[in-house]
Tab-separated table of C-alpha atoms in Angstrom:
chain	number	residue	atom	x	y	z
A	9	MET	CA	18.483	4.281	-6.801
A	10	ASP	CA	17.154	4.027	-10.399
A	11	PRO	CA	13.985	6.126	-11.591
A	12	ALA	CA	11.814	3.410	-11.745
A	13	THR	CA	12.639	2.121	-8.034
A	14	ALA	CA	12.497	5.627	-6.805
A	15	ALA	CA	9.024	6.184	-8.240
A	16	ILE	CA	7.788	2.715	-6.546
A	17	HIS	CA	9.060	4.085	-3.415
A	18	THR	CA	7.576	7.409	-3.770
A	19	GLU	CA	4.247	6.557	-5.048
A	20	CYS	CA	2.556	9.270	-2.556
A	21	GLU	CA	4.883	11.789	-3.495
A	22	THR	CA	4.559	11.049	-7.328
A	23	GLU	CA	0.901	11.141	-7.528
A	24	SER	CA	0.678	14.594	-5.512
A	25	SER	CA	3.457	15.976	-7.361
A	26	PRO	CA	2.919	19.450	-9.463
A	27	VAL	CA	2.674	17.107	-12.481
A	28	TRP	CA	-0.898	16.042	-10.961
A	29	SER	CA	-1.793	19.113	-9.111
A	30	TRP	CA	-4.432	20.263	-11.605
A	31	TRP	CA	-6.278	16.905	-10.865
A	32	PRO	CA	-9.143	16.857	-8.329
A	33	SER	CA	-7.691	15.049	-5.221
A	34	TRP	CA	-10.958	13.658	-3.640
A	35	ARG	CA	-11.708	10.169	-4.558
A	36	PRO	CA	-15.210	8.683	-4.251
A	37	THR	CA	-14.239	5.582	-2.784
A	38	SER	CA	-13.576	3.751	0.277
A	39	MET	CA	-13.518	-0.072	1.522
A	40	SER	CA	-17.278	0.168	2.566
A	41	LEU	CA	-18.054	1.220	-0.915
A	42	LEU	CA	-16.123	-1.582	-2.370
A	43	LYS	CA	-17.829	-3.991	0.138
A	44	THR	CA	-21.264	-2.733	-0.948
A	45	ALA	CA	-20.403	-3.187	-4.829
A	46	GLU	CA	-19.001	-6.599	-4.187
A	47	SER	CA	-22.241	-7.640	-1.973
A	48	LYS	CA	-24.430	-6.773	-4.944
A	49	ILE	CA	-22.337	-9.018	-7.076
A	50	LEU	CA	-22.211	-11.928	-4.556
A	51	ALA	CA	-26.090	-11.777	-4.221
A	52	CYS	CA	-26.005	-13.787	-7.512
A	53	ILE	CA	-24.833	-16.838	-5.890
A	54	GLN	CA	-27.543	-19.313	-4.958
A	55	ASN	CA	-25.252	-22.159	-3.525
A	56	ASP	CA	-23.670	-22.028	0.024
A	57	LEU	CA	-21.406	-19.027	0.181
A	58	TRP	CA	-19.046	-18.327	3.290
A	59	ALA	CA	-17.250	-15.020	2.965
A	60	ARG	CA	-14.611	-13.968	5.366
A	61	PHE	CA	-11.238	-12.591	6.082
A	62	VAL	CA	-8.368	-15.376	6.535
A	63	THR	CA	-5.978	-13.661	8.968
A	64	LEU	CA	-2.336	-14.723	8.165
A	65	PRO	CA	0.669	-15.129	10.914
A	66	ASN	CA	1.569	-11.764	10.206
A	67	GLN	CA	-1.854	-10.243	10.685
A	68	ASP	CA	-2.197	-9.555	7.197
A	69	ARG	CA	-5.882	-10.502	5.989
A	70	ILE	CA	-6.859	-12.212	2.752
A	71	TRP	CA	-10.526	-11.849	1.754
A	72	THR	CA	-11.866	-15.428	0.898
A	73	LEU	CA	-14.962	-16.758	-0.554
A	74	THR	CA	-15.758	-20.521	-0.287
A	75	VAL	CA	-18.746	-21.866	-2.248
A	76	THR	CA	-20.133	-25.308	-1.860
A	77	ASN	CA	-22.957	-26.805	-3.322
A	78	LYS	CA	-26.114	-26.905	-0.945
A	79	MET	CA	-28.132	-29.532	-2.967
A	80	VAL	CA	-25.583	-32.219	-2.456
A	81	ARG	CA	-24.912	-33.989	0.555
A	82	LYS	CA	-22.313	-36.677	0.112
A	83	PRO	CA	-21.988	-40.051	1.992
A	84	VAL	CA	-19.419	-39.876	5.196
A	85	GLU	CA	-17.569	-42.850	3.432
A	86	GLN	CA	-16.796	-40.926	-0.039
A	87	ALA	CA	-13.706	-39.125	-0.083
A	88	PRO	CA	-13.879	-35.305	-0.480
A	89	LYS	CA	-13.308	-33.975	-3.870
A	90	THR	CA	-10.177	-31.868	-4.184
A	91	PRO	CA	-11.212	-28.170	-3.916
A	92	LEU	CA	-10.785	-25.726	-6.798
A	93	VAL	CA	-8.585	-22.557	-5.908
A	94	MET	CA	-9.245	-19.510	-8.169
A	95	VAL	CA	-6.788	-16.678	-8.253
A	96	HIS	CA	-7.844	-13.329	-9.990
A	97	GLY	CA	-5.524	-11.181	-12.245
A	98	PHE	CA	-4.128	-7.708	-12.015
A	99	GLY	CA	-6.621	-5.223	-10.745
A	100	GLY	CA	-9.126	-7.877	-10.242
A	101	GLY	CA	-11.196	-9.425	-7.253
A	102	VAL	CA	-13.399	-12.326	-6.370
A	103	GLY	CA	-16.276	-10.362	-7.775
A	104	LEU	CA	-14.943	-11.233	-11.340
A	105	TRP	CA	-15.683	-14.944	-11.081
A	106	ILE	CA	-19.392	-14.598	-10.716
A	107	ARG	CA	-20.136	-16.262	-13.789
A	108	ASN	CA	-18.055	-19.328	-12.752
A	109	ILE	CA	-18.119	-19.942	-9.310
A	110	GLU	CA	-21.619	-21.340	-8.836
A	111	MET	CA	-21.216	-23.733	-11.696
A	112	LEU	CA	-17.812	-25.023	-10.630
A	113	SER	CA	-19.091	-25.706	-7.084
A	114	ARG	CA	-21.328	-28.224	-8.206
A	115	SER	CA	-19.376	-31.099	-7.182
A	116	ARG	CA	-16.575	-29.563	-5.183
A	117	PRO	CA	-15.631	-26.687	-2.896
A	118	VAL	CA	-14.402	-23.615	-4.659
A	119	TYR	CA	-12.341	-20.988	-2.960
A	120	ALA	CA	-11.521	-17.633	-4.374
A	121	PHE	CA	-9.642	-14.922	-2.577
A	122	ASP	CA	-8.471	-11.315	-3.195
A	123	LEU	CA	-4.483	-11.476	-3.577
A	124	LEU	CA	-2.500	-9.623	-1.213
A	125	GLY	CA	-2.653	-5.857	-2.065
A	126	PHE	CA	-5.868	-6.250	-4.112
A	127	GLY	CA	-9.607	-6.069	-3.405
A	128	ARG	CA	-10.504	-6.128	0.081
A	129	SER	CA	-7.483	-7.899	1.193
A	130	SER	CA	-4.761	-6.191	3.387
A	131	ARG	CA	-2.550	-3.723	1.446
A	132	PRO	CA	0.963	-4.085	2.931
A	133	PRO	CA	4.084	-2.489	1.386
A	134	PHE	CA	5.804	-4.258	-1.293
A	135	PRO	CA	9.615	-4.432	-1.782
A	136	SER	CA	10.855	-2.906	-5.273
A	137	ASP	CA	13.036	-5.766	-5.826
A	138	ALA	CA	10.931	-8.471	-8.454
A	139	THR	CA	12.288	-11.438	-6.671
A	140	LYS	CA	11.103	-10.296	-3.165
A	141	ALA	CA	7.633	-8.834	-4.479
A	142	GLU	CA	7.002	-12.358	-6.126
A	143	GLU	CA	8.141	-14.174	-2.721
A	144	GLN	CA	5.729	-12.080	-0.883
A	145	PHE	CA	2.611	-12.849	-3.017
A	146	VAL	CA	3.522	-16.503	-2.941
A	147	ASP	CA	4.341	-16.641	0.655
A	148	SER	CA	0.898	-15.082	1.356
A	149	ILE	CA	-0.667	-17.612	-0.675
A	150	GLU	CA	0.954	-20.561	1.048
A	151	GLN	CA	0.024	-18.759	4.442
A	152	TRP	CA	-3.619	-18.690	3.426
A	153	ARG	CA	-3.524	-22.316	2.316
A	154	GLN	CA	-2.384	-23.448	5.816
A	155	SER	CA	-4.843	-21.204	7.589
A	156	VAL	CA	-7.767	-22.551	5.450
A	157	GLY	CA	-6.454	-26.010	6.142
A	158	LEU	CA	-6.360	-27.343	2.671
A	159	GLU	CA	-4.103	-30.128	1.891
A	160	ASN	CA	-4.068	-30.055	-1.843
A	161	MET	CA	-6.020	-28.109	-4.406
A	162	ILE	CA	-6.768	-27.558	-8.140
A	163	LEU	CA	-5.084	-24.317	-8.605
A	164	LEU	CA	-6.324	-21.876	-11.189
A	165	GLY	CA	-4.951	-18.486	-12.084
A	166	HIS	CA	-5.795	-15.814	-14.604
A	167	SER	CA	-3.289	-13.431	-16.118
A	168	LEU	CA	-1.016	-12.095	-13.096
A	169	GLY	CA	-2.917	-14.797	-11.056
A	170	GLY	CA	-1.605	-17.558	-13.228
A	171	TYR	CA	1.956	-16.272	-13.268
A	172	LEU	CA	1.680	-16.031	-9.426
A	173	ALA	CA	0.006	-19.772	-9.353
A	174	THR	CA	3.094	-21.272	-11.325
A	175	SER	CA	5.658	-19.732	-8.855
A	176	TYR	CA	3.405	-21.166	-6.000
A	177	ALA	CA	3.385	-24.555	-7.603
A	178	ILE	CA	7.150	-24.477	-8.341
A	179	GLN	CA	7.714	-23.901	-4.720
A	180	TYR	CA	5.050	-26.119	-3.339
A	181	PRO	CA	4.172	-28.827	-5.755
A	182	SER	CA	3.095	-31.414	-3.624
A	183	ARG	CA	0.009	-29.026	-2.854
A	184	VAL	CA	-1.296	-28.652	-6.471
A	185	SER	CA	-3.060	-31.694	-7.950
A	186	HIS	CA	-3.500	-29.992	-11.237
A	187	LEU	CA	-2.376	-26.374	-12.610
A	188	ILE	CA	-4.628	-24.489	-14.568
A	189	LEU	CA	-3.407	-21.219	-16.227
A	190	VAL	CA	-5.626	-18.950	-17.825
A	191	ASP	CA	-4.237	-16.212	-20.501
A	192	PRO	CA	-1.060	-16.293	-18.124
A	193	TRP	CA	0.801	-12.993	-17.758
A	194	GLY	CA	4.634	-12.833	-17.560
A	195	PHE	CA	5.698	-16.003	-19.494
A	196	PRO	CA	7.220	-14.930	-22.831
A	197	GLU	CA	11.051	-13.590	-23.014
A	198	GLN	CA	10.642	-10.100	-24.339
A	199	ALA	CA	14.158	-10.001	-26.332
A	200	GLN	CA	13.459	-13.586	-27.783
A	201	THR	CA	9.888	-12.599	-28.708
A	202	GLN	CA	11.353	-9.236	-30.575
A	203	SER	CA	14.109	-11.279	-32.113
A	204	GLN	CA	11.296	-13.438	-33.867
A	205	GLU	CA	9.303	-10.706	-34.848
A	206	ASP	CA	12.394	-8.900	-36.454
A	207	GLN	CA	13.151	-11.928	-38.354
A	208	GLY	CA	9.540	-12.152	-39.667
A	209	GLN	CA	8.922	-15.391	-37.766
A	210	GLY	CA	6.312	-14.022	-35.138
A	211	THR	CA	3.516	-15.341	-37.324
A	212	GLU	CA	1.158	-15.991	-34.004
A	213	THR	CA	2.003	-12.484	-32.844
A	214	VAL	CA	1.011	-10.908	-36.224
A	215	LYS	CA	-2.369	-12.747	-36.019
A	216	ARG	CA	-3.137	-11.420	-32.757
A	217	PRO	CA	-5.821	-8.898	-32.417
A	218	PRO	CA	-4.683	-5.236	-31.826
A	219	ILE	CA	-3.612	-4.408	-28.262
A	220	PRO	CA	-6.771	-2.714	-26.678
A	221	ARG	CA	-6.831	0.967	-26.118
A	222	TRP	CA	-7.129	0.498	-22.146
A	223	VAL	CA	-3.730	-1.749	-22.252
A	224	ARG	CA	-2.284	0.901	-24.191
A	225	ALA	CA	-3.144	3.727	-21.893
A	226	ILE	CA	-2.002	1.787	-18.856
A	227	ALA	CA	1.223	0.935	-20.620
A	228	THR	CA	2.019	4.755	-21.025
A	229	VAL	CA	0.960	5.478	-17.473
A	230	VAL	CA	2.966	2.405	-16.081
A	231	SER	CA	6.309	3.951	-17.501
A	232	LEU	CA	5.985	6.982	-15.258
A	233	PHE	CA	3.676	5.963	-12.300
A	234	ASN	CA	2.054	2.667	-10.725
A	235	PRO	CA	-0.203	1.322	-13.255
A	236	LEU	CA	-3.441	2.563	-12.299
A	237	ALA	CA	-2.284	5.909	-10.658
A	238	VAL	CA	-4.502	8.022	-13.188
A	239	ILE	CA	-7.504	6.494	-11.837
A	240	ARG	CA	-6.720	7.524	-8.320
A	241	ALA	CA	-5.301	10.982	-9.635
A	242	ALA	CA	-8.631	11.580	-11.553
A	243	GLY	CA	-10.610	12.048	-8.244
A	244	PRO	CA	-14.172	12.188	-8.983
A	245	CYS	CA	-13.487	11.615	-12.482
A	246	GLY	CA	-12.176	8.104	-11.594
A	247	PRO	CA	-15.352	6.182	-12.238
A	248	GLY	CA	-15.929	7.782	-15.556
A	249	LEU	CA	-12.455	6.838	-16.590
A	250	VAL	CA	-12.965	3.029	-15.983
A	251	ASN	CA	-16.319	3.398	-17.802
A	252	ARG	CA	-14.542	4.986	-20.663
A	253	PHE	CA	-11.776	2.687	-20.882
A	254	ARG	CA	-13.452	-0.619	-19.842
A	255	PRO	CA	-16.793	-0.269	-21.393
A	256	ASP	CA	-16.344	-3.884	-22.312
A	257	PHE	CA	-16.622	-5.016	-18.270
A	258	LYS	CA	-20.447	-3.863	-18.340
A	259	ARG	CA	-21.069	-5.651	-21.498
A	260	LYS	CA	-19.715	-8.863	-20.130
A	261	PHE	CA	-22.054	-9.011	-17.392
A	262	GLU	CA	-25.133	-7.125	-18.837
A	263	ASP	CA	-27.382	-10.064	-18.428
A	264	LEU	CA	-26.790	-10.073	-14.707
A	265	PHE	CA	-26.784	-6.405	-14.101
A	266	ASP	CA	-28.267	-3.441	-16.124
A	267	ASP	CA	-26.272	-0.887	-14.618
A	268	ASP	CA	-22.742	0.192	-13.782
A	269	THR	CA	-22.365	-2.648	-10.977
A	270	MET	CA	-19.303	-4.353	-12.401
A	271	THR	CA	-17.249	-1.092	-13.428
A	272	GLN	CA	-18.119	0.367	-10.186
A	273	TYR	CA	-16.522	-2.813	-8.495
A	274	ILE	CA	-13.544	-2.720	-10.676
A	275	TYR	CA	-13.129	1.502	-9.786
A	276	HIS	CA	-13.403	0.569	-5.921
A	277	CYS	CA	-10.948	-2.244	-6.341
A	278	ASN	CA	-8.518	-0.122	-7.784
A	279	ALA	CA	-8.942	3.504	-6.162
A	280	GLN	CA	-7.679	2.014	-2.801
A	281	THR	CA	-4.118	3.001	-1.645
A	282	PRO	CA	-1.856	1.045	-4.160
A	283	SER	CA	-0.185	-2.062	-2.727
A	284	GLY	CA	-0.372	-5.158	-4.977
A	285	GLU	CA	-0.144	-2.713	-7.766
A	286	VAL	CA	3.360	-1.648	-6.329
A	287	GLY	CA	4.211	-5.410	-6.147
A	288	PHE	CA	3.163	-5.984	-9.715
A	289	ARG	CA	5.472	-2.955	-11.012
A	290	ALA	CA	8.330	-4.458	-9.220
A	291	MET	CA	8.009	-7.652	-10.965
A	292	ALA	CA	7.301	-5.933	-14.332
A	293	GLU	CA	9.702	-4.842	-17.137
A	294	SER	CA	6.749	-3.313	-18.814
A	295	LEU	CA	3.129	-3.798	-18.654
A	296	GLY	CA	3.213	-6.934	-20.942
A	297	TRP	CA	6.756	-8.547	-19.637
A	298	ALA	CA	7.675	-9.763	-16.385
A	299	LYS	CA	11.367	-9.124	-15.294
A	300	ARG	CA	11.774	-12.900	-14.379
A	301	PRO	CA	9.730	-14.580	-17.378
A	302	MET	CA	8.125	-17.927	-16.320
A	303	LEU	CA	9.256	-19.668	-19.424
A	304	GLN	CA	12.758	-19.763	-18.005
A	305	ARG	CA	11.396	-21.578	-14.991
A	306	VAL	CA	8.343	-23.449	-15.713
A	307	HIS	CA	10.809	-26.507	-16.375
A	308	LEU	CA	10.996	-26.751	-12.504
A	309	LEU	CA	7.374	-27.878	-12.380
A	310	PRO	CA	7.615	-31.527	-11.677
A	311	PRO	CA	6.557	-33.470	-14.811
A	312	SER	CA	3.989	-35.293	-12.748
A	313	MET	CA	2.069	-32.272	-12.229
A	314	PRO	CA	-0.679	-31.862	-15.081
A	315	LEU	CA	-0.647	-28.274	-16.668
A	316	THR	CA	-3.556	-26.959	-18.789
A	317	MET	CA	-3.274	-23.518	-20.292
A	318	LEU	CA	-6.280	-21.971	-21.716
A	319	TYR	CA	-6.250	-19.001	-23.948
A	320	GLY	CA	-8.808	-16.820	-25.522
A	321	ALA	CA	-8.765	-17.053	-29.441
A	322	ARG	CA	-9.030	-13.237	-29.575
A	323	SER	CA	-7.002	-12.419	-26.815
A	324	TRP	CA	-4.060	-9.988	-27.142
A	325	VAL	CA	-1.884	-12.100	-24.923
A	326	ASP	CA	0.058	-14.698	-27.174
A	327	SER	CA	-0.823	-18.296	-26.739
A	328	SER	CA	2.559	-19.273	-28.337
A	329	SER	CA	4.005	-19.035	-24.911
A	330	GLY	CA	1.836	-22.086	-24.211
A	331	ASP	CA	2.958	-24.000	-27.120
A	332	ARG	CA	6.535	-23.432	-25.990
A	333	VAL	CA	5.595	-24.940	-22.475
A	334	VAL	CA	4.440	-27.927	-24.051
A	335	GLN	CA	8.005	-28.025	-25.762
A	336	ILE	CA	9.850	-27.492	-22.461
A	337	ARG	CA	7.963	-29.829	-20.393
A	338	ASN	CA	8.421	-32.684	-23.065
A	339	GLN	CA	6.577	-35.568	-22.186
A	340	ALA	CA	4.605	-34.094	-19.210
A	341	ASP	CA	1.088	-33.853	-19.161
A	342	THR	CA	0.552	-30.723	-20.742
A	343	LYS	CA	-2.144	-29.080	-22.854
A	344	VAL	CA	-2.921	-25.885	-24.344
A	345	LEU	CA	-6.626	-25.092	-25.171
A	346	LEU	CA	-7.958	-21.918	-27.270
A	347	ILE	CA	-11.669	-21.027	-26.292
A	348	ASN	CA	-13.184	-19.293	-29.414
A	349	ASP	CA	-14.650	-15.809	-29.403
A	350	ALA	CA	-12.920	-15.116	-26.313
A	351	SER	CA	-10.498	-12.283	-25.366
A	352	HIS	CA	-8.350	-11.860	-22.272
A	353	HIS	CA	-11.095	-12.046	-19.922
A	354	VAL	CA	-11.993	-15.890	-21.260
A	355	TYR	CA	-13.999	-16.755	-18.214
A	356	ALA	CA	-16.351	-13.726	-18.559
A	357	ASP	CA	-16.489	-13.647	-22.529
A	358	GLN	CA	-17.326	-17.434	-22.755
A	359	PRO	CA	-18.249	-18.545	-19.270
A	360	GLU	CA	-20.334	-21.846	-20.439
A	361	GLU	CA	-17.275	-23.119	-22.319
A	362	PHE	CA	-14.738	-22.205	-20.169
A	363	ASN	CA	-16.823	-23.714	-17.081
A	364	ARG	CA	-17.094	-27.002	-19.035
A	365	VAL	CA	-13.381	-27.024	-19.751
A	366	VAL	CA	-12.492	-26.348	-16.033
A	367	GLU	CA	-15.063	-28.551	-14.814
A	368	LYS	CA	-13.852	-31.470	-17.065
A	369	ILE	CA	-10.267	-31.020	-15.791
A	370	CYS	CA	-11.413	-30.969	-12.100
A	371	ASN	CA	-13.211	-34.402	-12.805
A	372	SER	CA	-10.066	-35.804	-14.139
A	373	VAL	CA	-8.523	-35.285	-10.706
A	374	ASN	CA	-11.177	-36.798	-8.746
């Protein structure tokens, strides 16, 4: 067994090893505290909100929100609008969509769920094999769709959620009316990108903002441990670490919350027993690269499936992968859009523009 695989299999032993013995062991978190933090966030939603666990055939549970416009009562004879399904990124949860879910539910149902192994969803073991870990995520999404009873959907994924949404759309294309990828993780091929940079051809990469401090910090940890092990190992200092490395989350939502509500939510999402995080590490070559880059498989999407890729113009994620997807899909309906003055979390940095663009895409479906 290679060291990386061994580390994944022995997460508990690794985090309690002598290396970490001087860290406080008590973590001020629980699923109850996560529920409390999330409830404060969801109280901002004025439309009809149905929040519940959706139980899968294997008894795993997926925490799910459904938001509909209570002001609109559609005639019985009118065909229902295709629902929008939103899939969060690594370390996130449904609460991060608080700036978007209300507006996007004006004309159609909006679903958001915590990915298996993240947020309030079940946290089962994940295999250390990249393909099998990806299959477990995608299978859970399909089982969720069946359990909820959706025939088809507009599928939107951010970061890791974009990678998994693409994998899902490849396997279940008849269920996806339009695929929307927001700053998706795991698309570029590492060796090719490095080669271009070495040859002085990586102009897009050179223009990107420097990789944020929190990304560099997690990248260092992920080489030895699961990506967010340091938050759990820090014990009672964990919430302070999140505030220190992610002060931007407080700023992004400061007009909604004048306290640490969002960073507390992020902390409680990620201080629980790692599960989806283990699955992510199995799929990741390093923090920024996938072992199975999606650029190698995106041609498997049917040409008839519309695809829109949204990138933050100030994001550290390289939007040139989107341009490459356009080339790979040739004449297929593929668009790449940049959102000005937005970083990786496009939906929170420029929510009005993000919502406008996504609503326009949804209206193009029906």
